[in-house]
Short mmCIF file of C-alpha atoms in Angstrom, two decimals:
data_model
loop_
_atom_site.label_atom_id
_atom_site.label_comp_id
_atom_site.label_asym_id
_atom_site.label_seq_id
_atom_site.Cartn_x
_atom_site.Cartn_y
_atom_site.Cartn_z
CA UNK A 1 103.27 115.57 35.00
CA UNK A 2 101.00 113.05 34.90
CA UNK A 3 97.47 114.47 36.29
CA UNK A 4 95.99 112.51 39.48
CA UNK A 5 93.15 110.10 39.17
CA UNK A 6 90.07 110.27 41.14
CA UNK A 7 88.54 108.13 43.54
CA UNK A 8 85.09 107.64 43.54
CA UNK A 9 84.22 105.37 46.68
CA UNK A 10 80.08 103.61 46.46
CA UNK A 11 79.78 102.09 50.03
CA UNK A 12 76.63 100.58 52.21
CA UNK A 13 75.11 97.69 53.85
CA UNK A 14 73.80 94.66 51.89
CA UNK A 15 71.05 94.87 49.32
CA UNK A 16 71.70 98.71 49.04
CA UNK A 17 72.59 98.78 45.10
CA UNK A 18 75.87 98.81 45.59
CA UNK A 19 77.19 96.91 42.58
CA UNK A 20 73.83 98.08 40.56
CA UNK A 21 75.31 101.88 40.87
CA UNK A 22 78.53 100.51 39.96
CA UNK A 23 77.58 98.44 37.00
CA UNK A 24 75.63 101.83 35.95
CA UNK A 25 78.89 103.98 36.20
CA UNK A 26 80.91 101.39 34.54
CA UNK A 27 78.13 101.61 31.69
CA UNK A 28 77.92 105.21 30.83
CA UNK A 29 82.39 105.48 30.90
CA UNK A 30 82.04 102.82 28.40
CA UNK A 31 79.42 104.46 26.11
CA UNK A 32 82.10 107.75 26.86
CA UNK A 33 85.15 105.97 24.81
CA UNK A 34 86.60 105.30 28.91
CA UNK A 35 89.04 101.71 28.49
CA UNK A 36 87.38 100.11 31.77
CA UNK A 37 89.08 97.44 33.82
CA UNK A 38 86.08 95.69 35.72
CA UNK A 39 87.41 93.72 38.92
CA UNK A 40 85.87 91.25 41.72
CA UNK A 41 87.27 89.16 43.77
CA UNK A 42 87.81 85.52 43.84
CA UNK A 43 85.92 84.70 47.14
CA UNK A 44 82.71 85.61 45.88
CA UNK A 45 80.89 82.49 44.50
CA UNK A 46 77.69 84.12 44.60
CA UNK A 47 77.17 83.74 40.81
CA UNK A 48 79.58 82.98 38.16
CA UNK A 49 83.54 85.03 38.98
CA UNK A 50 83.50 86.14 35.49
CA UNK A 51 80.91 88.48 36.12
CA UNK A 52 79.62 91.51 39.09
CA UNK A 53 76.23 90.23 39.36
CA UNK A 54 73.77 92.02 41.55
CA UNK A 55 70.73 90.85 43.79
CA UNK A 56 68.48 91.74 41.07
CA UNK A 57 70.33 89.23 38.91
CA UNK A 58 72.19 92.21 36.60
CA UNK A 59 75.55 91.55 35.71
CA UNK A 60 78.68 92.72 33.65
CA UNK A 61 81.78 90.84 32.59
CA UNK A 62 84.20 91.10 35.42
CA UNK A 63 88.41 90.16 36.04
CA UNK A 64 88.07 88.05 38.64
CA UNK A 65 91.25 88.39 41.06
CA UNK A 66 92.54 86.57 44.77
CA UNK A 67 94.81 89.37 45.91
CA UNK A 68 96.18 92.80 45.73
CA UNK A 69 99.21 91.42 43.95
CA UNK A 70 96.62 90.55 40.84
CA UNK A 71 95.15 94.15 41.14
CA UNK A 72 99.06 95.64 39.98
CA UNK A 73 99.48 93.02 37.50
CA UNK A 74 96.35 93.10 36.01
CA UNK A 75 96.73 97.02 35.50
CA UNK A 76 99.60 96.81 33.47
CA UNK A 77 98.45 94.97 31.29
CA UNK A 78 97.00 97.98 29.07
CA UNK A 79 96.34 100.97 29.54
CA UNK A 80 93.28 101.88 31.64
CA UNK A 81 91.49 105.06 31.96
CA UNK A 82 89.43 103.56 35.14
CA UNK A 83 89.50 100.45 37.40
CA UNK A 84 86.57 99.57 38.60
CA UNK A 85 86.86 97.26 42.02
CA UNK A 86 84.11 95.38 42.99
CA UNK A 87 83.33 93.74 46.69
CA UNK A 88 86.69 95.43 47.56
CA UNK A 89 86.37 94.62 51.39
CA UNK A 90 87.56 91.36 50.46
CA UNK A 91 90.81 92.48 49.50
CA UNK A 92 91.25 93.66 52.75
CA UNK A 93 94.00 96.98 54.40
CA UNK A 94 96.56 96.31 51.99
CA UNK A 95 93.82 97.63 48.96
CA UNK A 96 94.48 100.92 50.22
CA UNK A 97 98.06 101.91 49.66
CA UNK A 98 97.64 99.77 46.17
CA UNK A 99 94.79 101.99 44.75
CA UNK A 100 97.28 105.56 45.90
CA UNK A 101 99.44 104.16 43.58
CA UNK A 102 96.96 103.93 40.44
CA UNK A 103 95.61 107.28 41.37
CA UNK A 104 99.38 108.44 41.46
CA UNK A 105 99.36 106.87 38.18
CA UNK A 106 96.39 108.58 36.59
CA UNK A 107 94.07 106.22 36.88
CA UNK A 108 90.55 107.14 38.16
CA UNK A 109 89.02 104.49 40.57
CA UNK A 110 85.98 103.32 41.77
CA UNK A 111 86.07 101.49 44.68
CA UNK A 112 82.52 99.38 45.68
CA UNK A 113 81.78 97.26 48.80
CA UNK A 114 80.60 97.06 52.84
CA UNK A 115 81.42 99.35 55.15
CA UNK A 116 79.97 97.98 57.73
CA UNK A 117 80.24 94.47 59.26
CA UNK A 118 77.25 92.22 60.20
CA UNK A 119 77.63 92.89 62.99
CA UNK A 120 77.31 96.34 63.15
CA UNK A 121 81.38 97.48 63.25
CA UNK A 122 83.22 99.87 60.20
CA UNK A 123 84.64 96.92 57.42
CA UNK A 124 87.77 98.50 56.06
CA UNK A 125 89.05 99.22 53.53
CA UNK A 126 85.42 101.00 52.74
CA UNK A 127 85.74 103.68 55.97
CA UNK A 128 89.73 104.38 55.10
CA UNK A 129 89.00 105.29 51.17
CA UNK A 130 85.56 107.48 52.40
CA UNK A 131 87.76 109.72 54.19
CA UNK A 132 90.32 110.24 51.19
CA UNK A 133 87.63 109.83 48.15
CA UNK A 134 86.75 112.87 45.98
CA UNK A 135 83.84 111.68 45.43
CA UNK A 136 81.52 109.39 48.25
CA UNK A 137 78.19 107.79 47.62
CA UNK A 138 76.83 106.45 50.47
CA UNK A 139 73.69 104.57 49.91
CA UNK A 140 71.01 102.49 52.32
CA UNK A 141 68.95 99.16 52.00
CA UNK A 142 65.11 98.80 53.07
CA UNK A 143 64.66 97.51 56.82
CA UNK A 144 63.01 93.94 56.62
CA UNK A 145 61.23 94.75 59.59
CA UNK A 146 59.29 98.45 59.21
CA UNK A 147 60.62 99.41 55.37
CA UNK A 148 62.75 102.47 56.96
CA UNK A 149 65.72 103.01 55.73
CA UNK A 150 68.58 100.50 56.04
CA UNK A 151 72.30 101.11 57.30
CA UNK A 152 72.91 97.96 58.76
CA UNK A 153 72.49 94.05 57.45
CA UNK A 154 71.61 91.36 60.15
CA UNK A 155 73.33 88.24 59.85
CA UNK A 156 71.16 84.79 60.47
CA UNK A 157 70.83 81.64 62.16
CA UNK A 158 69.87 78.52 60.89
CA UNK A 159 67.17 78.71 62.16
CA UNK A 160 66.27 82.34 60.74
CA UNK A 161 67.24 84.52 64.04
CA UNK A 162 69.50 87.27 63.61
CA UNK A 163 73.06 86.29 65.07
CA UNK A 164 73.24 87.55 68.40
CA UNK A 165 69.57 87.50 69.47
CA UNK A 166 67.61 85.25 71.56
CA UNK A 167 65.86 82.48 68.19
CA UNK A 168 62.19 82.21 70.34
CA UNK A 169 61.96 85.88 70.89
CA UNK A 170 64.18 87.41 68.83
CA UNK A 171 65.35 89.68 71.05
CA UNK A 172 69.15 90.64 71.69
CA UNK A 173 71.04 87.94 74.23
CA UNK A 174 74.58 89.62 75.46
CA UNK A 175 75.90 86.24 76.07
CA UNK A 176 75.97 86.03 72.28
CA UNK A 177 77.14 89.03 70.99
CA UNK A 178 80.85 88.16 71.65
CA UNK A 179 80.81 85.00 70.01
CA UNK A 180 78.69 86.53 66.92
CA UNK A 181 81.61 88.71 66.62
CA UNK A 182 84.43 85.80 65.62
CA UNK A 183 82.43 84.83 62.93
CA UNK A 184 84.25 85.63 59.68
CA UNK A 185 82.58 89.08 58.30
CA UNK A 186 83.61 88.25 54.85
CA UNK A 187 81.25 85.41 54.84
CA UNK A 188 79.19 85.51 51.35
CA UNK A 189 75.58 84.78 51.26
CA UNK A 190 72.19 86.74 50.40
CA UNK A 191 68.85 86.93 51.23
CA UNK A 192 69.34 83.43 52.65
CA UNK A 193 71.76 84.31 55.10
CA UNK A 194 71.36 88.31 55.83
CA UNK A 195 68.55 90.73 56.22
CA UNK A 196 69.09 94.38 55.83
CA UNK A 197 67.75 96.38 58.84
CA UNK A 198 67.26 100.02 60.59
CA UNK A 199 68.90 101.58 63.45
CA UNK A 200 65.89 100.39 65.79
CA UNK A 201 65.69 97.07 63.88
CA UNK A 202 69.22 95.60 63.86
CA UNK A 203 69.80 93.32 66.85
CA UNK A 204 73.52 94.70 67.38
CA UNK A 205 72.41 97.21 68.75
CA UNK A 206 70.57 96.32 71.37
CA UNK A 207 66.84 96.36 69.79
CA UNK A 208 64.48 93.78 69.05
CA UNK A 209 64.48 91.91 65.68
#
């Protein structure tokens, strides 16, 4: 009987070093002779889709895939020991049973991605993975206002003000909040469209920016 694989989750807001931690673990596994498949989602077009690139510019090669079915097919191409999945939120909730099947086959899996949306809601499938993983690393970013630990990231308007806030004062605008939550949580972006925020300065919590 094949031993089950081990599930590791690396989660946090944007700018928390998730991709860098994934790359560190992949490099370590490669040095140890582990056969690794590194997967990214083809939606992530912030850099070359054939690499995983951190916000600091560090990168490693990856196989870009568009859906869970493609992941299952890629996993069958070779007898992999470890599959590392970058930006797992783009694959959606269907990734949960797909990863479970890989684990049952004895393949270790690292799932990395956002666990919170720009409006402060749980971002599946990361919370589901965190509930059943053997190892969970929950990272924080640095608040751009005060420098404290940031568990949120805030989406910016074209004016530079956080979505859901008054553009003049930065204070939370209740009338704007419902509209903000309908915006695609998977919107791709970086420092030009998102900022890291602590709980106090996250406007989705009704605080001033």
